[in-house]
């Protein structure tokens, strides 16, 4: 009876702790019944490096245990500090190997020793448990070396550290992520078929399109009902002409496994109503199907293509605000479904860009109606900061600029400045009505300083590079992630080229920028609390942006600038590209990309939950699993900062 009572108490404690949360009650009760309760006084060693493991691993019930890595000089480096509910010593469970760390009680502690032999059945029955434990061991393995050893030769594959589970985020079926089924094979003909014959085939088959193919069934073009109305019924072309002379080409092709959302976005992008499915998604493989906009009608829902289409029709900011709220509902579904952040950021960036473009279009119309006419010269509206990087999942403040053409005549340039300044004011005001707040630092196109001809933008950027100071370095962290959203893209291309040319002339600028990237040190771990803000509006909250996200974005920016990589602004894509260019550091860059994706996910989750930016977290808000995953991001952040420090020789410069 007493044994059953103890087992029930142990079960009640374990059932709320990952990975035991994945185990059903009956199985977990069996585990609890085999657990040995151990009291360990302060400073007592639990196990040592190179010691053969006992068949058990540990859960801290009360107290704290430190995991340490002794170096060659006998110094002990703190790797982790485990508190109530945390697991350690899992090596004998997952690998037949000796311990590599020293475990010592940091205070009087009560431990649950879990029999690892009896736990094997649980691992087979519940794969989520194995994933979680392998994830945890990989983290400690990653930490178990000196951070200053760069480049590292550690290329051993490791499990992913940032795992998302259905129990954490829920589960839904997203329509736009499903593949669409084709009802019939495509109707095809040869290019020598006459227009009349093709129309008769379409009528007989009751289809709205016919695909023109060669002898190998490779798509050459497409002919649709709309082509008949526009080109044949109007008498523009004769019905006796070969279909190859009047077909639309090249045809837009997609892969068989493409999703509904991808199909809809392709239709919107190319202003078409039919897409052709080929074996490999190109016109160099055989046609296997056709999808029309009619095929999608019954599948319409609250998906990105529909939202984008409605944005293009919107006439008022209030409706744009409603559409952006629908997009945030979509975002919540994506997060619950554990959709990749790469996909989510692409969709949300496309929606944000379309809203900006619509606000510009409406503002241009207002300018014309009020007597200001059309733009006096070519221009580009640029996004900066998180939207420039394609990472603005939530509606935060605006960071923007406007570049317009250099005009030789001074009067014309002043008139252009006045026109675009007024236009930018209308755009920024509309975006604020949609829910994108004004930038507190006034880094917006409505500020005359950031609404300038190309030559003045170059002059400004050039001054930052040639004479860096704290203000210019702050500006660089925002403005050097510029991306054209509307207008002429060659302005941003020229600006990127100019920046690279100036970097070649100023060897010290990147060192200053690298030093600035290290201004926000990240904790290696946290125990019972976080490194929280000590005062101000966000007292006792953890600053997700400055503590872990900014160090990764700042480091990625300076590294791609050093590599002269342009046109890639997204932080995790920057790391992926750096991994390709530097194989010796590929594992670290991929870890950094993965960490950043988790941080974006976490911030979006809490931002949606609280209807704010998600930047500041209360420790009590996080589940135990979220705390562990957040802690896991600290290591790649620290390692990236160390890499930057070594690469730019910041210690020699007196950082």
XYZ file of C-alpha atoms in Angstrom:
655
model
C 0.000 0.000 0.000
C 2.840 2.381 0.931
C 4.654 1.514 -2.306
C 1.550 2.311 -4.321
C 1.188 5.652 -2.549
C 4.804 6.622 -3.284
C 4.421 5.562 -6.914
C 1.295 7.709 -7.214
C 3.135 10.727 -5.754
C 6.007 10.206 -8.159
C 3.520 9.870 -11.031
C 1.753 13.097 -10.039
C 5.089 14.918 -10.232
C 6.303 13.365 -13.488
C 3.071 13.651 -15.504
C 3.554 17.410 -15.996
C 7.250 17.198 -16.930
C 8.504 16.610 -20.501
C 9.108 13.978 -21.792
C 6.884 12.113 -19.329
C 3.993 14.241 -20.574
C 4.002 12.081 -23.722
C 3.466 8.844 -21.741
C 0.007 7.478 -20.963
C -1.021 7.065 -17.339
C -0.730 3.276 -17.076
C 2.755 3.174 -18.586
C 3.943 6.123 -16.517
C 2.673 4.511 -13.326
C 4.835 1.478 -14.111
C 7.842 3.796 -14.548
C 7.028 5.579 -11.279
C 6.841 2.253 -9.447
C 10.449 1.438 -10.418
C 11.924 4.812 -9.422
C 14.423 5.032 -6.571
C 14.266 8.161 -4.406
C 17.736 9.456 -3.463
C 18.820 12.212 -1.088
C 22.091 13.897 -2.126
C 23.725 16.449 0.194
C 25.318 19.620 -1.143
C 28.670 19.154 -2.951
C 28.297 15.391 -3.222
C 29.343 14.018 -6.616
C 26.686 11.965 -8.392
C 28.879 10.778 -11.275
C 32.216 11.686 -12.879
C 33.657 11.868 -16.415
C 34.820 8.504 -17.813
C 32.853 6.681 -15.123
C 30.886 3.666 -16.306
C 27.232 4.595 -16.003
C 24.742 2.897 -13.762
C 21.504 1.825 -15.406
C 19.609 4.923 -14.409
C 19.061 8.553 -15.216
C 17.894 11.295 -12.895
C 15.085 13.771 -12.388
C 15.571 16.599 -9.881
C 12.652 16.535 -7.420
C 14.028 19.234 -5.122
C 17.258 21.198 -5.010
C 19.783 21.707 -7.826
C 22.511 19.767 -9.627
C 25.414 21.257 -11.588
C 26.836 19.584 -14.681
C 30.465 20.569 -15.193
C 33.176 19.929 -17.765
C 36.692 19.702 -16.253
C 39.322 21.042 -18.659
C 42.953 19.954 -19.008
C 44.050 22.420 -16.328
C 41.619 21.093 -13.779
C 39.243 24.044 -14.089
C 35.547 23.237 -14.130
C 33.358 24.875 -16.737
C 29.668 25.070 -15.875
C 27.690 23.423 -18.675
C 24.234 23.328 -17.102
C 22.436 23.759 -13.824
C 19.404 21.552 -13.402
C 16.558 22.519 -11.111
C 13.263 21.000 -10.103
C 11.734 18.868 -12.851
C 14.833 18.773 -15.060
C 16.519 15.606 -16.309
C 20.224 14.740 -16.423
C 22.470 11.709 -16.807
C 20.601 10.288 -19.807
C 23.749 9.006 -21.546
C 23.364 5.374 -20.371
C 19.812 5.410 -21.671
C 20.663 6.538 -25.215
C 24.305 5.572 -25.753
C 26.476 2.767 -24.428
C 29.191 5.118 -23.338
C 30.836 6.510 -20.217
C 29.802 9.790 -18.651
C 31.539 12.857 -20.105
C 30.501 15.399 -17.456
C 30.780 15.786 -13.720
C 27.457 15.933 -11.839
C 27.511 17.500 -8.375
C 24.724 18.622 -6.061
C 24.736 22.419 -5.862
C 22.501 22.246 -2.800
C 20.822 19.579 -0.727
C 18.787 17.723 -3.309
C 16.183 15.022 -3.712
C 16.484 12.995 -6.910
C 14.340 10.451 -8.698
C 16.601 7.751 -10.200
C 14.758 6.241 -13.166
C 15.669 2.658 -14.105
C 16.936 2.992 -17.685
C 16.581 -0.710 -18.459
C 12.889 -0.720 -17.671
C 12.472 2.551 -19.517
C 13.442 0.996 -22.860
C 9.877 -0.186 -23.488
C 8.657 3.392 -23.070
C 11.091 4.621 -25.721
C 9.797 2.048 -28.202
C 6.147 2.801 -27.487
C 6.459 6.604 -27.362
C 8.906 7.978 -30.005
C 8.275 11.541 -28.774
C 10.113 10.627 -25.571
C 13.153 9.395 -27.497
C 13.190 12.548 -29.651
C 13.042 14.747 -26.580
C 15.826 12.950 -24.727
C 18.062 12.745 -27.814
C 17.479 16.449 -28.263
C 18.566 17.158 -24.697
C 21.702 15.031 -24.949
C 22.659 16.745 -28.218
C 22.535 20.113 -26.498
C 24.877 19.067 -23.712
C 27.171 17.413 -26.241
C 27.355 20.667 -28.176
C 28.301 22.596 -25.060
C 31.004 20.164 -24.051
C 33.991 21.957 -25.576
C 35.772 25.285 -25.316
C 34.017 28.052 -27.213
C 37.275 29.644 -28.372
C 38.217 26.718 -30.640
C 37.454 28.085 -34.111
C 37.162 26.821 -36.733
C 35.811 23.628 -35.186
C 36.335 20.214 -36.716
C 33.232 18.905 -34.995
C 31.116 17.740 -37.923
C 29.290 14.881 -36.213
C 25.588 15.004 -37.159
C 23.330 15.798 -34.222
C 19.581 15.661 -33.701
C 17.676 18.909 -34.058
C 17.436 20.874 -30.851
C 14.296 22.845 -31.527
C 11.557 20.233 -31.769
C 7.892 21.276 -31.947
C 5.243 18.838 -30.826
C 1.512 18.611 -31.394
C 0.979 18.641 -27.639
C 2.746 22.010 -27.476
C 1.066 23.774 -30.362
C -2.073 21.751 -31.174
C -3.047 20.351 -34.567
C -5.234 21.467 -37.466
C -5.599 20.530 -41.106
C -4.664 23.474 -43.293
C -6.360 23.538 -46.660
C -3.654 25.517 -48.432
C -0.970 23.026 -47.358
C -2.764 20.101 -48.953
C -2.017 18.839 -52.445
C -4.866 19.212 -54.924
C -6.209 16.131 -56.701
C -6.637 16.244 -60.490
C -9.991 14.939 -61.765
C -8.929 14.084 -65.334
C -5.961 13.867 -67.631
C -5.080 16.966 -69.641
C -6.558 17.539 -73.064
C -3.703 18.039 -75.539
C -3.069 18.617 -79.228
C -0.146 19.200 -81.580
C 0.945 22.687 -82.687
C -0.290 21.951 -86.236
C -3.898 21.539 -85.081
C -6.046 24.413 -86.337
C -7.732 26.830 -83.955
C -11.139 25.535 -85.050
C -10.161 21.926 -84.439
C -8.762 22.807 -81.023
C -11.991 24.616 -80.085
C -14.021 21.609 -81.167
C -11.856 19.301 -79.027
C -12.322 21.611 -76.035
C -16.094 21.606 -76.604
C -16.271 17.831 -76.916
C -14.148 17.288 -73.804
C -15.962 20.052 -71.880
C -12.744 21.720 -70.785
C -11.678 25.362 -70.664
C -8.164 24.796 -71.989
C -6.069 22.650 -74.278
C -2.338 22.060 -73.906
C -0.173 22.131 -77.011
C 2.563 19.495 -76.775
C 5.362 18.126 -78.945
C 6.016 14.499 -79.868
C 7.342 13.769 -76.349
C 4.340 15.347 -74.585
C 6.450 18.319 -73.492
C 4.286 21.444 -73.077
C 4.785 24.104 -75.743
C 1.874 26.373 -74.893
C -1.740 26.641 -73.781
C -4.972 27.808 -75.417
C -7.963 28.752 -73.249
C -11.553 29.973 -73.435
C -10.259 33.463 -72.714
C -7.978 33.270 -75.763
C -11.015 32.381 -77.890
C -12.927 35.397 -76.605
C -10.060 37.850 -76.945
C -8.319 36.683 -80.100
C -10.682 34.563 -82.190
C -14.201 35.879 -81.542
C -12.969 39.441 -82.107
C -11.538 38.479 -85.506
C -7.962 39.224 -84.477
C -6.867 35.781 -85.701
C -8.403 33.325 -88.167
C -9.901 30.018 -87.021
C -7.895 28.274 -89.744
C -4.512 29.183 -88.292
C -2.400 26.486 -86.607
C -2.911 26.589 -82.848
C 0.871 26.894 -82.456
C 0.673 30.383 -83.999
C -1.800 31.760 -81.455
C -1.127 29.764 -78.284
C 0.107 31.424 -75.106
C 3.693 30.554 -74.316
C 5.649 29.678 -72.330
C 3.218 27.756 -70.174
C 3.405 28.048 -66.366
C 4.316 24.607 -64.989
C 4.183 23.205 -61.448
C 5.238 20.014 -59.677
C 2.673 17.280 -58.845
C 3.167 17.679 -55.086
C 2.607 21.445 -55.006
C 0.154 22.842 -52.454
C -3.095 24.710 -52.997
C -1.549 27.941 -51.706
C 1.380 27.674 -54.115
C -1.010 27.158 -57.033
C -3.127 30.150 -56.082
C -0.133 32.433 -55.615
C 1.251 31.330 -59.019
C -2.080 32.171 -60.648
C -2.110 35.592 -59.026
C 1.507 36.317 -59.840
C 1.169 35.514 -63.544
C -2.481 36.615 -63.883
C -3.543 33.238 -65.262
C -6.400 30.809 -64.641
C -4.680 27.536 -65.570
C -1.434 25.900 -64.490
C 0.049 22.803 -66.097
C 1.333 19.950 -63.965
C 4.450 18.260 -65.326
C 6.578 15.452 -63.974
C 9.281 17.749 -62.571
C 7.521 21.115 -62.567
C 9.234 22.451 -65.710
C 8.373 22.527 -69.417
C 11.195 20.032 -69.996
C 9.132 17.096 -68.732
C 5.875 15.510 -69.838
C 2.459 16.962 -69.059
C 0.466 14.933 -66.532
C -2.358 17.282 -65.547
C -4.000 20.724 -65.559
C -5.376 22.720 -62.630
C -7.764 25.627 -63.154
C -9.060 28.327 -60.851
C -12.403 26.511 -61.005
C -10.723 23.467 -59.419
C -9.871 25.668 -56.460
C -13.280 27.259 -55.959
C -14.643 24.500 -53.748
C -11.450 24.632 -51.719
C -11.540 28.368 -51.096
C -11.085 29.353 -47.515
C -9.144 31.747 -45.358
C -5.865 31.218 -47.210
C -3.073 33.538 -48.361
C -3.964 33.656 -52.046
C -7.519 34.736 -51.265
C -6.269 37.355 -48.809
C -3.770 38.723 -51.333
C -6.464 38.898 -53.984
C -8.703 40.848 -51.614
C -5.839 43.179 -50.659
C -5.458 44.100 -54.324
C -9.142 45.065 -54.425
C -9.245 46.934 -51.108
C -10.097 50.641 -51.227
C -9.970 51.532 -47.530
C -7.375 50.984 -44.780
C -10.125 49.592 -42.544
C -10.619 46.684 -44.946
C -6.860 46.196 -45.192
C -6.779 46.025 -41.403
C -9.474 43.345 -41.470
C -7.501 41.375 -44.052
C -4.315 41.641 -41.979
C -6.233 40.289 -38.998
C -7.350 37.372 -41.160
C -3.690 36.848 -42.018
C -2.865 36.708 -38.303
C -5.530 34.051 -37.855
C -3.739 32.136 -40.603
C -0.444 32.702 -38.809
C -1.895 31.137 -35.675
C -3.001 28.102 -37.664
C 0.428 27.771 -39.251
C 2.103 27.863 -35.853
C -0.287 25.278 -34.434
C 0.323 23.038 -37.429
C 4.102 23.356 -36.911
C 4.540 24.664 -40.451
C 8.148 25.626 -41.203
C 9.070 29.202 -40.354
C 10.606 29.558 -43.806
C 7.189 28.942 -45.368
C 5.378 31.126 -42.825
C 7.745 34.067 -43.280
C 7.424 33.830 -47.068
C 3.626 33.965 -46.887
C 3.438 36.722 -44.262
C 6.053 38.815 -46.089
C 4.078 38.485 -49.321
C 0.931 39.636 -47.515
C 2.731 42.549 -45.833
C 4.324 43.576 -49.128
C 0.960 43.486 -50.861
C -0.554 45.694 -48.152
C 2.288 48.195 -48.572
C 1.876 48.157 -52.345
C -1.869 48.686 -52.022
C -1.347 51.613 -49.646
C 1.094 53.124 -52.166
C -1.366 52.572 -55.025
C -4.208 54.240 -53.080
C -1.908 57.098 -52.065
C -0.780 57.646 -55.666
C -4.431 57.795 -56.699
C -5.125 60.355 -53.957
C -2.147 62.441 -55.068
C -3.475 62.480 -58.610
C -7.029 63.296 -57.570
C -5.795 66.199 -55.420
C -4.009 67.747 -58.385
C -0.424 66.616 -57.749
C -0.353 64.379 -60.810
C 1.784 61.338 -61.440
C 5.225 60.817 -59.877
C 7.720 63.246 -61.453
C 10.353 60.511 -61.838
C 11.003 56.857 -61.053
C 11.261 55.778 -57.415
C 11.415 52.794 -55.076
C 9.667 52.358 -51.732
C 11.925 50.232 -49.528
C 11.292 48.187 -46.408
C 13.914 48.118 -43.669
C 14.522 46.224 -40.427
C 12.460 43.088 -39.815
C 10.168 43.673 -42.804
C 13.235 44.272 -44.965
C 14.514 40.898 -43.772
C 11.146 39.251 -44.439
C 10.729 38.366 -40.751
C 7.812 40.574 -39.675
C 5.201 37.973 -38.794
C 3.349 40.315 -36.440
C 2.373 43.925 -36.966
C 5.187 45.884 -35.365
C 6.334 49.430 -36.108
C 7.197 50.652 -39.594
C 10.759 50.967 -40.886
C 10.833 52.305 -44.432
C 12.467 54.658 -46.897
C 11.964 56.073 -50.370
C 14.620 56.389 -53.066
C 13.940 58.459 -56.163
C 15.801 59.187 -59.354
C 18.668 61.676 -59.407
C 17.622 64.793 -61.343
C 20.166 67.218 -62.745
C 17.918 70.253 -62.453
C 17.884 71.472 -58.826
C 14.352 72.871 -59.064
C 13.029 69.604 -60.449
C 14.769 67.692 -57.681
C 13.211 69.922 -55.018
C 9.788 69.444 -56.597
C 10.331 65.690 -56.671
C 11.396 65.759 -53.023
C 8.199 67.607 -52.075
C 6.019 65.215 -54.101
C 7.517 62.029 -52.655
C 7.570 63.419 -49.125
C 3.824 64.029 -49.365
C 3.263 60.623 -50.967
C 5.249 58.874 -48.241
C 3.227 60.662 -45.574
C 0.011 59.275 -47.055
C 1.461 55.765 -47.272
C 2.781 55.767 -43.707
C -0.543 57.115 -42.423
C -2.499 54.392 -44.197
C -0.193 51.674 -42.886
C -0.695 53.030 -39.372
C -4.450 52.672 -39.865
C -3.899 49.059 -40.926
C -2.099 48.447 -37.625
C 1.602 48.972 -38.412
C 2.666 51.470 -35.747
C 4.727 54.568 -36.443
C 8.442 54.029 -35.819
C 9.397 55.634 -32.465
C 12.724 56.685 -34.011
C 10.980 58.166 -37.078
C 12.901 55.861 -39.421
C 10.177 56.039 -42.043
C 9.812 57.317 -45.584
C 7.687 60.195 -44.239
C 10.865 61.616 -42.661
C 12.607 63.855 -45.276
C 15.931 62.340 -44.193
C 14.777 58.951 -45.483
C 12.999 60.222 -48.596
C 15.840 61.226 -50.875
C 17.389 60.833 -54.326
C 19.769 57.917 -54.862
C 22.902 60.093 -54.744
C 21.997 61.349 -51.256
C 21.338 57.812 -50.029
C 24.801 56.852 -51.254
C 26.286 59.882 -49.552
C 24.572 58.970 -46.264
C 25.627 55.326 -46.399
C 29.135 56.367 -47.398
C 29.451 58.616 -44.343
C 28.383 55.776 -42.043
C 31.049 53.501 -43.493
C 33.885 56.038 -43.591
C 33.268 57.555 -40.135
C 31.350 55.040 -37.986
C 29.940 56.126 -34.635
C 27.249 54.817 -32.306
C 24.413 56.499 -34.217
C 25.576 55.386 -37.651
C 26.079 51.811 -36.422
C 22.522 51.824 -35.091
C 21.286 53.115 -38.439
C 23.306 50.462 -40.236
C 21.576 47.688 -38.271
C 18.253 48.889 -39.668
C 19.009 50.382 -43.064
C 21.446 47.759 -44.354
C 18.580 45.269 -44.527
C 16.866 47.345 -47.218
C 14.581 45.681 -49.769
C 12.531 47.186 -52.587
C 8.788 46.615 -52.187
C 7.413 48.942 -54.875
C 8.885 50.640 -57.918
C 12.281 50.362 -59.554
C 14.445 47.602 -58.078
C 17.635 48.863 -59.698
C 17.937 51.573 -57.018
C 18.525 49.005 -54.268
C 20.837 47.042 -56.542
C 22.935 50.160 -57.135
C 22.915 50.930 -53.418
C 24.145 47.425 -52.588
C 26.914 47.727 -55.158
C 27.905 51.093 -53.687
C 28.043 49.677 -50.138
C 30.348 46.857 -51.239
C 32.626 49.321 -53.049
C 32.903 51.476 -49.929
C 33.564 48.450 -47.735
C 36.543 47.657 -49.951
C 37.878 51.134 -49.187
C 37.217 51.061 -45.420
C 38.742 48.072 -43.652
C 37.750 49.175 -40.144
C 34.012 49.627 -40.618
C 33.188 45.928 -40.403
C 35.243 45.671 -37.208
C 33.129 48.409 -35.650
C 29.984 46.713 -36.894
C 31.186 43.375 -35.498
C 31.898 44.987 -32.141
C 28.372 46.437 -32.098
C 27.001 42.969 -32.828
C 28.445 41.749 -29.515
C 26.877 44.422 -27.335
C 24.078 42.121 -26.175
C 25.682 39.098 -24.493
C 23.421 36.089 -24.149
C 23.302 33.935 -21.004
C 24.693 30.435 -21.440
C 21.912 29.100 -19.243
C 19.304 30.238 -16.755
C 18.203 28.724 -13.511
C 14.858 29.305 -11.814
C 14.748 32.697 -13.493
C 15.914 34.573 -16.563
C 18.217 37.495 -17.180
C 15.247 39.857 -16.910
C 14.956 43.606 -17.196
C 15.674 45.202 -13.833
C 13.703 48.417 -14.247
C 11.333 50.329 -16.484
C 8.144 49.350 -18.239
C 9.289 45.750 -18.764
C 10.758 45.084 -15.337
C 11.119 41.362 -14.558
C 10.500 40.408 -18.200
C 12.898 38.614 -20.534
C 13.782 40.648 -23.641
C 13.602 38.029 -26.383
C 14.670 40.481 -29.076
C 17.772 42.006 -27.523
C 18.970 38.943 -25.581
C 18.884 36.317 -28.308
C 17.372 37.525 -31.591
C 19.411 40.691 -32.208
C 22.763 38.946 -31.570
C 21.890 36.475 -34.330
C 20.599 39.071 -36.816
C 23.531 41.423 -36.177
C 26.104 38.659 -36.546
C 24.509 37.352 -39.755
C 24.506 40.858 -41.231
C 28.176 41.561 -40.581
C 29.193 38.104 -41.831
C 27.340 38.447 -45.153
C 28.717 41.965 -45.592
C 32.211 40.595 -45.088
C 31.440 37.886 -47.660
C 29.995 40.555 -50.017
C 26.708 38.660 -50.238
C 23.907 40.918 -51.435
C 20.200 40.429 -51.984
C 19.766 37.939 -49.093
C 18.310 39.728 -46.072
C 16.516 36.996 -44.167
C 18.561 35.945 -41.128
C 18.135 32.175 -41.287
C 18.645 32.197 -45.068
C 21.830 34.199 -44.543
C 23.087 31.494 -42.194
C 22.126 28.779 -44.648
C 24.096 30.539 -47.391
C 27.070 31.041 -45.059
C 26.944 27.308 -44.276
C 27.357 26.587 -47.985
C 30.288 28.970 -48.300
C 32.090 27.907 -45.109
C 31.867 24.112 -44.749
C 34.148 24.212 -41.712
C 31.492 26.205 -39.825
C 28.421 24.774 -41.559
C 27.120 22.965 -38.488
C 27.283 26.103 -36.371
C 25.550 28.215 -39.023
C 22.771 25.665 -39.374
C 22.356 25.586 -35.593
C 22.115 29.373 -35.604
C 19.506 29.301 -38.386
C 17.502 26.682 -36.522
C 17.721 28.646 -33.273
C 16.541 31.811 -34.993
C 13.586 30.008 -36.556
C 12.513 28.811 -33.114
C 12.855 32.317 -31.658
C 10.682 33.786 -34.414
C 8.126 31.063 -33.739
C 8.153 31.663 -29.993
C 7.833 35.427 -30.372
C 4.928 35.054 -32.805
C 3.131 32.611 -30.511
C 3.202 34.960 -27.550
C 2.598 38.050 -29.665
C -0.600 36.517 -31.038
C -1.639 35.307 -27.608
C -1.236 38.762 -26.033
C -1.917 40.939 -29.118
C 1.462 42.662 -28.857
C 4.911 42.399 -30.449
C 5.841 39.296 -28.435
C 9.214 40.838 -27.597
C 9.026 40.600 -23.796
C 8.219 37.357 -21.986
C 7.272 36.759 -18.396
C 9.088 33.647 -17.142
C 5.845 32.245 -15.772
C 4.282 32.370 -19.268
C 6.608 29.693 -20.630
C 5.902 26.013 -20.343
C 8.730 23.795 -19.178
C 9.313 22.620 -22.750
C 9.411 26.190 -24.051
C 11.940 27.114 -21.351
C 14.180 24.256 -22.426
C 13.905 25.094 -26.120
C 14.614 28.760 -25.396
C 17.624 27.818 -23.304
C 18.864 25.666 -26.178
C 19.143 28.755 -28.379
C 21.693 30.351 -26.057
C 24.552 28.076 -27.122
C 24.572 28.829 -30.885
C 24.150 32.524 -30.082
C 27.226 32.446 -27.854
C 29.193 30.436 -30.403
C 28.296 32.790 -33.256
C 29.374 35.755 -31.160
C 32.661 34.006 -30.379
C 33.210 33.313 -34.081
C 32.620 37.000 -34.865
C 34.977 38.058 -32.069
C 37.766 35.799 -33.361
C 37.226 36.547 -37.055
C 37.347 40.313 -36.606
C 40.097 40.137 -33.951
C 38.065 42.216 -31.525
C 40.174 41.313 -28.498
C 43.209 42.805 -30.227
C 41.203 45.954 -30.896
C 40.357 46.272 -27.234
C 36.717 45.266 -27.343
